[in-house]
């Protein structure tokens, strides 16, 4: 009777001290899991091991990211069980321990995650740095098929199916030091996720200047060219995304690295200048024009940036384009010049004088009927 009460007391004590990770990790434990058995044989477990396990549990902070195959609590247990890479080992047990660690490090979960993916998702930068030094290049470029669940701010990962490399994840979470290590270790900049985005696309969309800088800082022009020209499934390059999101620092960085200023997106043929015109973003327009962007590049339908400005009745933007040398007589596939789209706007019509028709020294403005 006494032994039964003692056993119950041990169970209650361990249950009171257990800290729930908050990600429903209990559902992945089985009866064979040693961490699922609340009653331990005192002769098989030293007090030092219990203290170590307790300390790691108390100090662990929930990252609020859920994985269907490896939770935050499981992740801590892996570290407890001997995945501390810098830990010294006895010569007699070295081979066994190394084999055990190799299995843990190279294991891929049912969601396609390596331990590196999980270290980055949980923002354990120190452990991620260690793993990067151990993994070969092929492992660094493994793409997962993880369904990330949006849990909390400020860093909710996508809650749609993703095929992301560790570099995608590090970029999304703005872990610039991890990005640097991955690139220096040979991680690919060209791999695309389920939306066709490279890591550089993601940096330009999110506005992560440091991550983008670490990606392309020491990359040769020949290797960087295909990355800068890569289009996602919406037909957008990194420069298009930087322009659309008004990321002027990133635009300057990409221009400095040789991005094509006149590159057309894949759906309608807009250049970054077309997009800046649509956004009435004079800063972006000035950056592009000062660096030599072609003011007269047509879209697939023949519309130039001036067509777009006049069609939107944007006299200030139309004036800037005219001052930059825009050709006022170019026609789109509807055989329309920019003037044909003016719609009687006097401010815009004033930009289109006919010098050969003058009355008392003043230009006559043709008003379309």
CSV table of C-alpha atoms in Angstrom, one decimal:
chain,number,residue,atom,x,y,z
A,1,UNK,CA,0.0,0.0,0.0
A,2,UNK,CA,2.8,2.4,0.9
A,3,UNK,CA,4.7,1.6,-2.3
A,4,UNK,CA,1.5,2.4,-4.4
A,5,UNK,CA,1.2,5.8,-2.6
A,6,UNK,CA,4.9,6.6,-3.2
A,7,UNK,CA,4.5,5.8,-6.9
A,8,UNK,CA,1.4,8.0,-7.1
A,9,UNK,CA,3.4,10.8,-5.4
A,10,UNK,CA,6.2,10.5,-7.9
A,11,UNK,CA,3.7,10.7,-10.7
A,12,UNK,CA,2.0,13.8,-9.3
A,13,UNK,CA,5.3,15.5,-8.6
A,14,UNK,CA,6.6,15.0,-12.1
A,15,UNK,CA,3.3,16.1,-13.6
A,16,UNK,CA,3.3,19.3,-11.5
A,17,UNK,CA,6.8,20.2,-12.6
A,18,UNK,CA,6.2,19.5,-16.3
A,19,UNK,CA,6.0,22.6,-18.4
A,20,UNK,CA,3.8,22.2,-21.4
A,21,UNK,CA,5.4,23.5,-24.6
A,22,UNK,CA,2.1,24.8,-25.8
A,23,UNK,CA,2.3,23.1,-29.2
A,24,UNK,CA,0.4,19.9,-28.3
A,25,UNK,CA,3.6,17.9,-28.4
A,26,UNK,CA,2.0,15.1,-26.2
A,27,UNK,CA,0.1,13.6,-29.2
A,28,UNK,CA,3.3,12.5,-30.8
A,29,UNK,CA,4.7,10.5,-27.9
A,30,UNK,CA,4.2,6.8,-27.7
A,31,UNK,CA,4.4,4.3,-24.8
A,32,UNK,CA,7.9,3.4,-25.9
A,33,UNK,CA,9.1,7.0,-25.6
A,34,UNK,CA,11.3,7.2,-22.5
A,35,UNK,CA,10.1,10.7,-22.0
A,36,UNK,CA,6.5,9.6,-21.8
A,37,UNK,CA,7.1,7.4,-18.8
A,38,UNK,CA,6.6,9.5,-15.7
A,39,UNK,CA,8.0,6.9,-13.3
A,40,UNK,CA,11.7,6.3,-13.6
A,41,UNK,CA,13.8,3.7,-11.9
A,42,UNK,CA,16.0,5.6,-9.5
A,43,UNK,CA,18.8,3.1,-10.1
A,44,UNK,CA,18.9,3.7,-13.8
A,45,UNK,CA,18.9,7.5,-13.8
A,46,UNK,CA,21.5,9.6,-12.0
A,47,UNK,CA,20.5,12.8,-10.2
A,48,UNK,CA,22.9,14.7,-12.5
A,49,UNK,CA,20.9,13.5,-15.6
A,50,UNK,CA,17.6,14.5,-14.0
A,51,UNK,CA,19.0,17.9,-13.2
A,52,UNK,CA,20.2,18.4,-16.7
A,53,UNK,CA,16.9,17.4,-18.2
A,54,UNK,CA,15.0,19.6,-15.7
A,55,UNK,CA,17.3,22.6,-16.4
A,56,UNK,CA,16.8,22.4,-20.2
A,57,UNK,CA,13.0,22.1,-19.7
A,58,UNK,CA,12.8,25.1,-17.5
A,59,UNK,CA,15.0,27.3,-19.6
A,60,UNK,CA,13.4,26.4,-23.0
A,61,UNK,CA,11.2,29.1,-24.5
A,62,UNK,CA,8.3,28.1,-26.7
A,63,UNK,CA,9.0,29.5,-30.2
A,64,UNK,CA,5.3,29.0,-31.1
A,65,UNK,CA,6.0,27.2,-34.4
A,66,UNK,CA,4.4,23.8,-34.8
A,67,UNK,CA,5.7,20.9,-36.9
A,68,UNK,CA,3.6,17.8,-37.4
A,69,UNK,CA,6.6,15.5,-36.8
A,70,UNK,CA,9.0,17.3,-34.5
A,71,UNK,CA,7.8,19.8,-31.9
A,72,UNK,CA,9.7,22.3,-29.7
A,73,UNK,CA,9.7,19.8,-26.9
A,74,UNK,CA,11.2,17.1,-29.1
A,75,UNK,CA,13.7,19.5,-30.4
A,76,UNK,CA,14.9,20.2,-26.8
A,77,UNK,CA,15.1,16.5,-26.1
A,78,UNK,CA,17.4,16.0,-29.1
A,79,UNK,CA,19.8,18.6,-27.7
A,80,UNK,CA,19.6,17.0,-24.2
A,81,UNK,CA,20.3,13.5,-25.6
A,82,UNK,CA,23.7,14.4,-27.0
A,83,UNK,CA,23.5,16.6,-30.0
A,84,UNK,CA,25.7,19.2,-28.5
A,85,UNK,CA,28.2,19.3,-31.2
A,86,UNK,CA,31.0,20.8,-29.2
A,87,UNK,CA,30.7,18.3,-26.4
A,88,UNK,CA,33.8,16.2,-25.7
A,89,UNK,CA,33.6,12.4,-25.8
A,90,UNK,CA,35.5,9.4,-24.5
A,91,UNK,CA,37.6,7.6,-27.1
A,92,UNK,CA,35.9,4.3,-26.2
A,93,UNK,CA,32.4,5.5,-27.0
A,94,UNK,CA,33.3,8.0,-29.8
A,95,UNK,CA,32.3,5.8,-32.8
A,96,UNK,CA,28.9,4.9,-31.2
A,97,UNK,CA,28.2,8.5,-30.3
A,98,UNK,CA,29.2,9.9,-33.7
A,99,UNK,CA,27.0,7.4,-35.4
A,100,UNK,CA,24.1,8.3,-33.1
A,101,UNK,CA,24.7,12.0,-33.8
A,102,UNK,CA,25.0,11.5,-37.5
A,103,UNK,CA,21.6,9.7,-37.5
A,104,UNK,CA,20.0,12.6,-35.7
A,105,UNK,CA,21.6,15.3,-37.8
A,106,UNK,CA,20.8,13.7,-41.2
A,107,UNK,CA,17.3,12.5,-40.3
A,108,UNK,CA,14.5,14.0,-42.4
A,109,UNK,CA,11.1,14.3,-40.9
A,110,UNK,CA,7.9,13.3,-42.6
A,111,UNK,CA,7.5,17.0,-43.5
A,112,UNK,CA,10.8,17.0,-45.3
A,113,UNK,CA,12.7,19.0,-42.5
A,114,UNK,CA,16.2,18.4,-41.6
A,115,UNK,CA,17.4,19.4,-38.1
A,116,UNK,CA,18.8,22.6,-39.8
A,117,UNK,CA,15.3,23.6,-41.0
A,118,UNK,CA,14.0,23.1,-37.4
A,119,UNK,CA,16.9,25.0,-35.8
A,120,UNK,CA,16.2,28.0,-38.1
A,121,UNK,CA,12.4,27.8,-37.6
A,122,UNK,CA,12.9,27.9,-33.9
A,123,UNK,CA,15.5,30.7,-34.3
A,124,UNK,CA,18.3,28.8,-32.5
A,125,UNK,CA,21.0,30.7,-34.4
A,126,UNK,CA,23.9,29.2,-32.4
A,127,UNK,CA,22.8,25.6,-33.2
A,128,UNK,CA,22.1,26.5,-36.8
A,129,UNK,CA,25.7,27.9,-37.2
A,130,UNK,CA,27.1,24.6,-35.8
A,131,UNK,CA,24.9,22.5,-38.2
A,132,UNK,CA,25.9,24.5,-41.2
A,133,UNK,CA,29.6,23.8,-40.5
A,134,UNK,CA,28.8,20.0,-40.4
A,135,UNK,CA,26.4,19.6,-43.3
A,136,UNK,CA,27.5,19.0,-46.8
A,137,UNK,CA,26.2,21.4,-49.5
A,138,UNK,CA,23.6,19.0,-50.7
A,139,UNK,CA,22.0,18.9,-47.3
A,140,UNK,CA,22.0,22.7,-47.1
A,141,UNK,CA,19.8,22.8,-50.2
A,142,UNK,CA,17.2,20.3,-49.1
A,143,UNK,CA,13.7,21.7,-49.6
A,144,UNK,CA,11.0,20.8,-47.2
A,145,UNK,CA,7.3,20.2,-47.8
A,146,UNK,CA,6.2,21.7,-44.4
A,147,UNK,CA,2.7,22.9,-43.6
A,148,UNK,CA,3.6,25.7,-41.2
A,149,UNK,CA,0.8,26.9,-39.0
A,150,UNK,CA,0.5,30.5,-38.3
A,151,UNK,CA,0.5,30.8,-34.5
A,152,UNK,CA,1.8,34.1,-33.1
A,153,UNK,CA,3.4,37.4,-34.2
A,154,UNK,CA,6.0,38.7,-35.0
A,155,UNK,CA,7.3,35.9,-37.2
A,156,UNK,CA,4.5,33.8,-38.5
A,157,UNK,CA,5.7,31.4,-41.2
A,158,UNK,CA,3.5,30.8,-44.1
A,159,UNK,CA,0.5,28.6,-43.4
A,160,UNK,CA,0.4,27.1,-46.9
A,161,UNK,CA,2.5,24.2,-48.2
A,162,UNK,CA,6.1,25.3,-48.7
A,163,UNK,CA,9.1,23.9,-50.4
A,164,UNK,CA,11.7,26.0,-48.7
A,165,UNK,CA,15.4,25.6,-48.2
A,166,UNK,CA,17.1,26.6,-44.9
A,167,UNK,CA,18.2,29.8,-46.8
A,168,UNK,CA,14.6,30.6,-47.5
A,169,UNK,CA,13.6,30.2,-43.9
A,170,UNK,CA,16.6,32.2,-42.6
A,171,UNK,CA,15.8,35.0,-45.0
A,172,UNK,CA,12.1,35.0,-44.1
A,173,UNK,CA,13.0,35.3,-40.4
A,174,UNK,CA,15.6,37.9,-41.1
A,175,UNK,CA,18.4,35.9,-39.6
A,176,UNK,CA,21.2,37.7,-41.5
A,177,UNK,CA,24.1,35.9,-39.7
A,178,UNK,CA,22.6,32.5,-40.6
A,179,UNK,CA,22.1,33.7,-44.2
A,180,UNK,CA,25.8,34.7,-44.4
A,181,UNK,CA,26.9,31.3,-43.1
A,182,UNK,CA,24.7,29.4,-45.5
A,183,UNK,CA,25.9,31.4,-48.5
A,184,UNK,CA,29.5,31.1,-47.5
A,185,UNK,CA,29.0,27.3,-47.2
A,186,UNK,CA,27.6,27.1,-50.7
A,187,UNK,CA,23.9,27.2,-50.3
A,188,UNK,CA,22.1,27.9,-53.6
A,189,UNK,CA,20.6,31.3,-54.3
A,190,UNK,CA,18.7,30.0,-57.3
A,191,UNK,CA,16.3,27.5,-55.8
A,192,UNK,CA,12.7,28.6,-55.8
A,193,UNK,CA,9.9,27.8,-53.3
A,194,UNK,CA,6.3,26.9,-54.0
A,195,UNK,CA,5.6,30.5,-55.2
A,196,UNK,CA,8.7,30.6,-57.4
A,197,UNK,CA,10.5,32.9,-55.0
A,198,UNK,CA,14.2,32.7,-54.5
A,199,UNK,CA,15.6,33.8,-51.1
A,200,UNK,CA,16.5,37.1,-52.8
A,201,UNK,CA,12.9,37.6,-53.9
A,202,UNK,CA,11.9,37.1,-50.3
A,203,UNK,CA,14.4,39.6,-49.0
A,204,UNK,CA,13.2,42.2,-51.5
A,205,UNK,CA,9.5,41.6,-50.6
A,206,UNK,CA,10.1,41.7,-46.9
A,207,UNK,CA,12.6,44.6,-47.0
A,208,UNK,CA,15.4,42.7,-45.4
A,209,UNK,CA,18.4,44.7,-46.6
A,210,UNK,CA,21.0,42.9,-44.5
A,211,UNK,CA,19.9,39.5,-45.7
A,212,UNK,CA,20.0,40.6,-49.3
A,213,UNK,CA,23.4,42.2,-48.7
A,214,UNK,CA,24.8,39.0,-47.2
A,215,UNK,CA,23.5,36.9,-50.2
A,216,UNK,CA,25.0,38.9,-53.0
A,217,UNK,CA,28.0,40.6,-51.3
A,218,UNK,CA,30.7,38.3,-52.6
A,219,UNK,CA,28.9,36.6,-55.5
A,220,UNK,CA,30.5,37.0,-58.9
A,221,UNK,CA,28.5,38.8,-61.6
A,222,UNK,CA,28.3,35.6,-63.7
A,223,UNK,CA,26.8,33.6,-60.8
A,224,UNK,CA,24.5,36.5,-59.7
A,225,UNK,CA,23.0,37.3,-63.2
A,226,UNK,CA,20.6,34.3,-63.3
A,227,UNK,CA,19.5,35.1,-59.7
A,228,UNK,CA,18.7,38.7,-60.6
A,229,UNK,CA,16.9,37.6,-63.7
A,230,UNK,CA,14.9,34.9,-62.0
A,231,UNK,CA,11.1,35.4,-62.1
A,232,UNK,CA,8.7,33.9,-59.6
A,233,UNK,CA,5.4,32.4,-60.8
A,234,UNK,CA,3.9,35.9,-61.0
A,235,UNK,CA,6.6,36.8,-63.4
A,236,UNK,CA,8.4,39.2,-61.0
A,237,UNK,CA,12.1,39.6,-60.5
A,238,UNK,CA,13.7,40.8,-57.3
A,239,UNK,CA,14.0,44.3,-58.7
A,240,UNK,CA,10.2,44.3,-59.5
A,241,UNK,CA,9.4,43.3,-56.0
A,242,UNK,CA,11.7,45.9,-54.5
A,243,UNK,CA,10.1,48.5,-56.6
A,244,UNK,CA,6.5,47.4,-55.9
A,245,UNK,CA,7.3,47.4,-52.2
A,246,UNK,CA,9.1,50.8,-52.3
A,247,UNK,CA,12.3,49.3,-51.0
A,248,UNK,CA,14.6,52.0,-52.2
A,249,UNK,CA,17.7,50.8,-50.4
A,250,UNK,CA,17.3,47.4,-52.0
A,251,UNK,CA,16.7,48.9,-55.4
A,252,UNK,CA,20.0,50.7,-55.1
A,253,UNK,CA,21.7,47.5,-54.0
A,254,UNK,CA,20.4,45.5,-56.9
A,255,UNK,CA,21.3,48.3,-59.4
A,256,UNK,CA,24.8,48.4,-58.0
A,257,UNK,CA,25.1,44.6,-58.6
A,258,UNK,CA,24.0,44.9,-62.2
A,259,UNK,CA,20.3,44.2,-62.2
A,260,UNK,CA,18.6,44.8,-65.6
A,261,UNK,CA,16.7,48.1,-65.2
A,262,UNK,CA,14.5,47.4,-68.2
A,263,UNK,CA,13.6,43.8,-67.4
A,264,UNK,CA,10.0,43.0,-68.1
A,265,UNK,CA,7.8,41.0,-65.8
A,266,UNK,CA,6.3,37.9,-67.4
A,267,UNK,CA,2.5,38.7,-67.4
A,268,UNK,CA,2.1,42.1,-69.0
A,269,UNK,CA,5.7,43.2,-69.8
A,270,UNK,CA,5.9,46.0,-67.2
A,271,UNK,CA,9.4,47.2,-66.4
A,272,UNK,CA,10.2,48.6,-62.9
A,273,UNK,CA,9.7,52.1,-64.3
A,274,UNK,CA,6.1,51.2,-65.4
A,275,UNK,CA,5.5,49.9,-61.8
A,276,UNK,CA,6.9,53.1,-60.2
A,277,UNK,CA,4.7,55.2,-62.5
A,278,UNK,CA,1.6,53.2,-61.4
A,279,UNK,CA,2.5,53.7,-57.8
A,280,UNK,CA,3.2,57.5,-58.3
A,281,UNK,CA,6.6,56.7,-56.7
A,282,UNK,CA,8.8,59.6,-57.8
A,283,UNK,CA,11.7,58.4,-55.7
A,284,UNK,CA,11.8,55.1,-57.5
A,285,UNK,CA,11.3,56.7,-60.8
A,286,UNK,CA,14.2,59.1,-60.2
A,287,UNK,CA,16.5,56.2,-59.1
A,288,UNK,CA,15.7,54.2,-62.2
A,289,UNK,CA,16.0,57.2,-64.7
A,290,UNK,CA,19.2,58.5,-63.1
A,291,UNK,CA,20.7,55.0,-63.5
A,292,UNK,CA,19.8,54.8,-67.2
A,293,UNK,CA,16.4,53.1,-67.3
A,294,UNK,CA,14.8,53.3,-70.8
A,295,UNK,CA,11.9,55.8,-70.5
A,296,UNK,CA,10.2,54.4,-73.7
A,297,UNK,CA,10.2,50.6,-73.1
A,298,UNK,CA,6.7,49.4,-74.1
A,299,UNK,CA,4.6,46.8,-72.4
A,300,UNK,CA,3.3,43.8,-74.3
A,301,UNK,CA,0.4,46.0,-75.3
A,302,UNK,CA,2.7,48.7,-76.5
A,303,UNK,CA,2.0,51.1,-73.7
A,304,UNK,CA,5.0,53.1,-72.5
A,305,UNK,CA,5.3,54.6,-69.0
A,306,UNK,CA,4.0,57.9,-70.5
A,307,UNK,CA,0.9,56.1,-71.7
A,308,UNK,CA,0.3,54.9,-68.2
A,309,UNK,CA,0.9,58.3,-66.6
A,310,UNK,CA,-1.4,60.1,-69.0
A,311,UNK,CA,-4.1,57.4,-68.8
A,312,UNK,CA,-4.1,57.9,-65.0
A,313,UNK,CA,-4.4,61.6,-65.5
A,314,UNK,CA,-1.1,62.0,-63.5
A,315,UNK,CA,0.3,65.3,-64.8
A,316,UNK,CA,3.2,65.4,-62.4
A,317,UNK,CA,4.5,62.0,-63.4
A,318,UNK,CA,3.8,62.7,-67.1
A,319,UNK,CA,5.8,65.9,-66.8
A,320,UNK,CA,8.8,64.1,-65.2
A,321,UNK,CA,8.8,61.5,-68.0
A,322,UNK,CA,8.6,64.2,-70.6
A,323,UNK,CA,11.5,66.0,-69.0
A,324,UNK,CA,13.4,62.7,-69.1
A,325,UNK,CA,13.0,62.5,-72.9
A,326,UNK,CA,9.9,60.4,-73.3
A,327,UNK,CA,8.7,60.0,-76.9
A,328,UNK,CA,5.2,61.6,-77.0
A,329,UNK,CA,4.3,60.1,-80.4
A,330,UNK,CA,4.8,56.4,-79.7
A,331,UNK,CA,1.6,54.3,-80.3
A,332,UNK,CA,0.3,51.3,-78.5
A,333,UNK,CA,-1.4,48.3,-80.1
A,334,UNK,CA,-4.6,50.3,-80.1
A,335,UNK,CA,-2.8,52.9,-82.3
A,336,UNK,CA,-3.1,55.4,-79.5
A,337,UNK,CA,-0.4,58.0,-78.5
A,338,UNK,CA,-0.2,59.2,-75.0
A,339,UNK,CA,-2.0,62.4,-76.1
A,340,UNK,CA,-5.0,60.4,-77.2
A,341,UNK,CA,-5.4,59.3,-73.6
A,342,UNK,CA,-5.3,62.8,-72.1
A,343,UNK,CA,-9.1,63.1,-71.9
A,344,UNK,CA,-9.2,66.9,-72.0
A,345,UNK,CA,-6.9,67.3,-69.0
A,346,UNK,CA,-5.4,70.8,-69.6
A,347,UNK,CA,-2.4,70.1,-67.4
A,348,UNK,CA,-1.5,67.1,-69.5
A,349,UNK,CA,-2.4,68.7,-72.8
A,350,UNK,CA,0.0,71.5,-72.0
A,351,UNK,CA,2.8,68.9,-72.2
A,352,UNK,CA,2.1,68.3,-75.9
A,353,UNK,CA,2.5,71.6,-77.8
A,354,UNK,CA,2.8,71.6,-81.6
A,355,UNK,CA,5.6,73.9,-82.3
A,356,UNK,CA,4.8,74.2,-86.0
A,357,UNK,CA,1.3,75.7,-85.3
A,358,UNK,CA,1.5,79.0,-83.4
A,359,UNK,CA,-0.7,82.0,-83.0
A,360,UNK,CA,1.0,85.3,-82.0
A,361,UNK,CA,4.0,83.2,-80.9
A,362,UNK,CA,2.1,80.9,-78.7
A,363,UNK,CA,1.8,77.1,-79.4
A,364,UNK,CA,-1.6,75.8,-80.2
A,365,UNK,CA,-2.7,72.8,-78.2
A,366,UNK,CA,-4.7,70.2,-80.1
A,367,UNK,CA,-7.8,69.2,-78.2
A,368,UNK,CA,-9.0,65.7,-79.2
A,369,UNK,CA,-12.6,65.4,-80.2
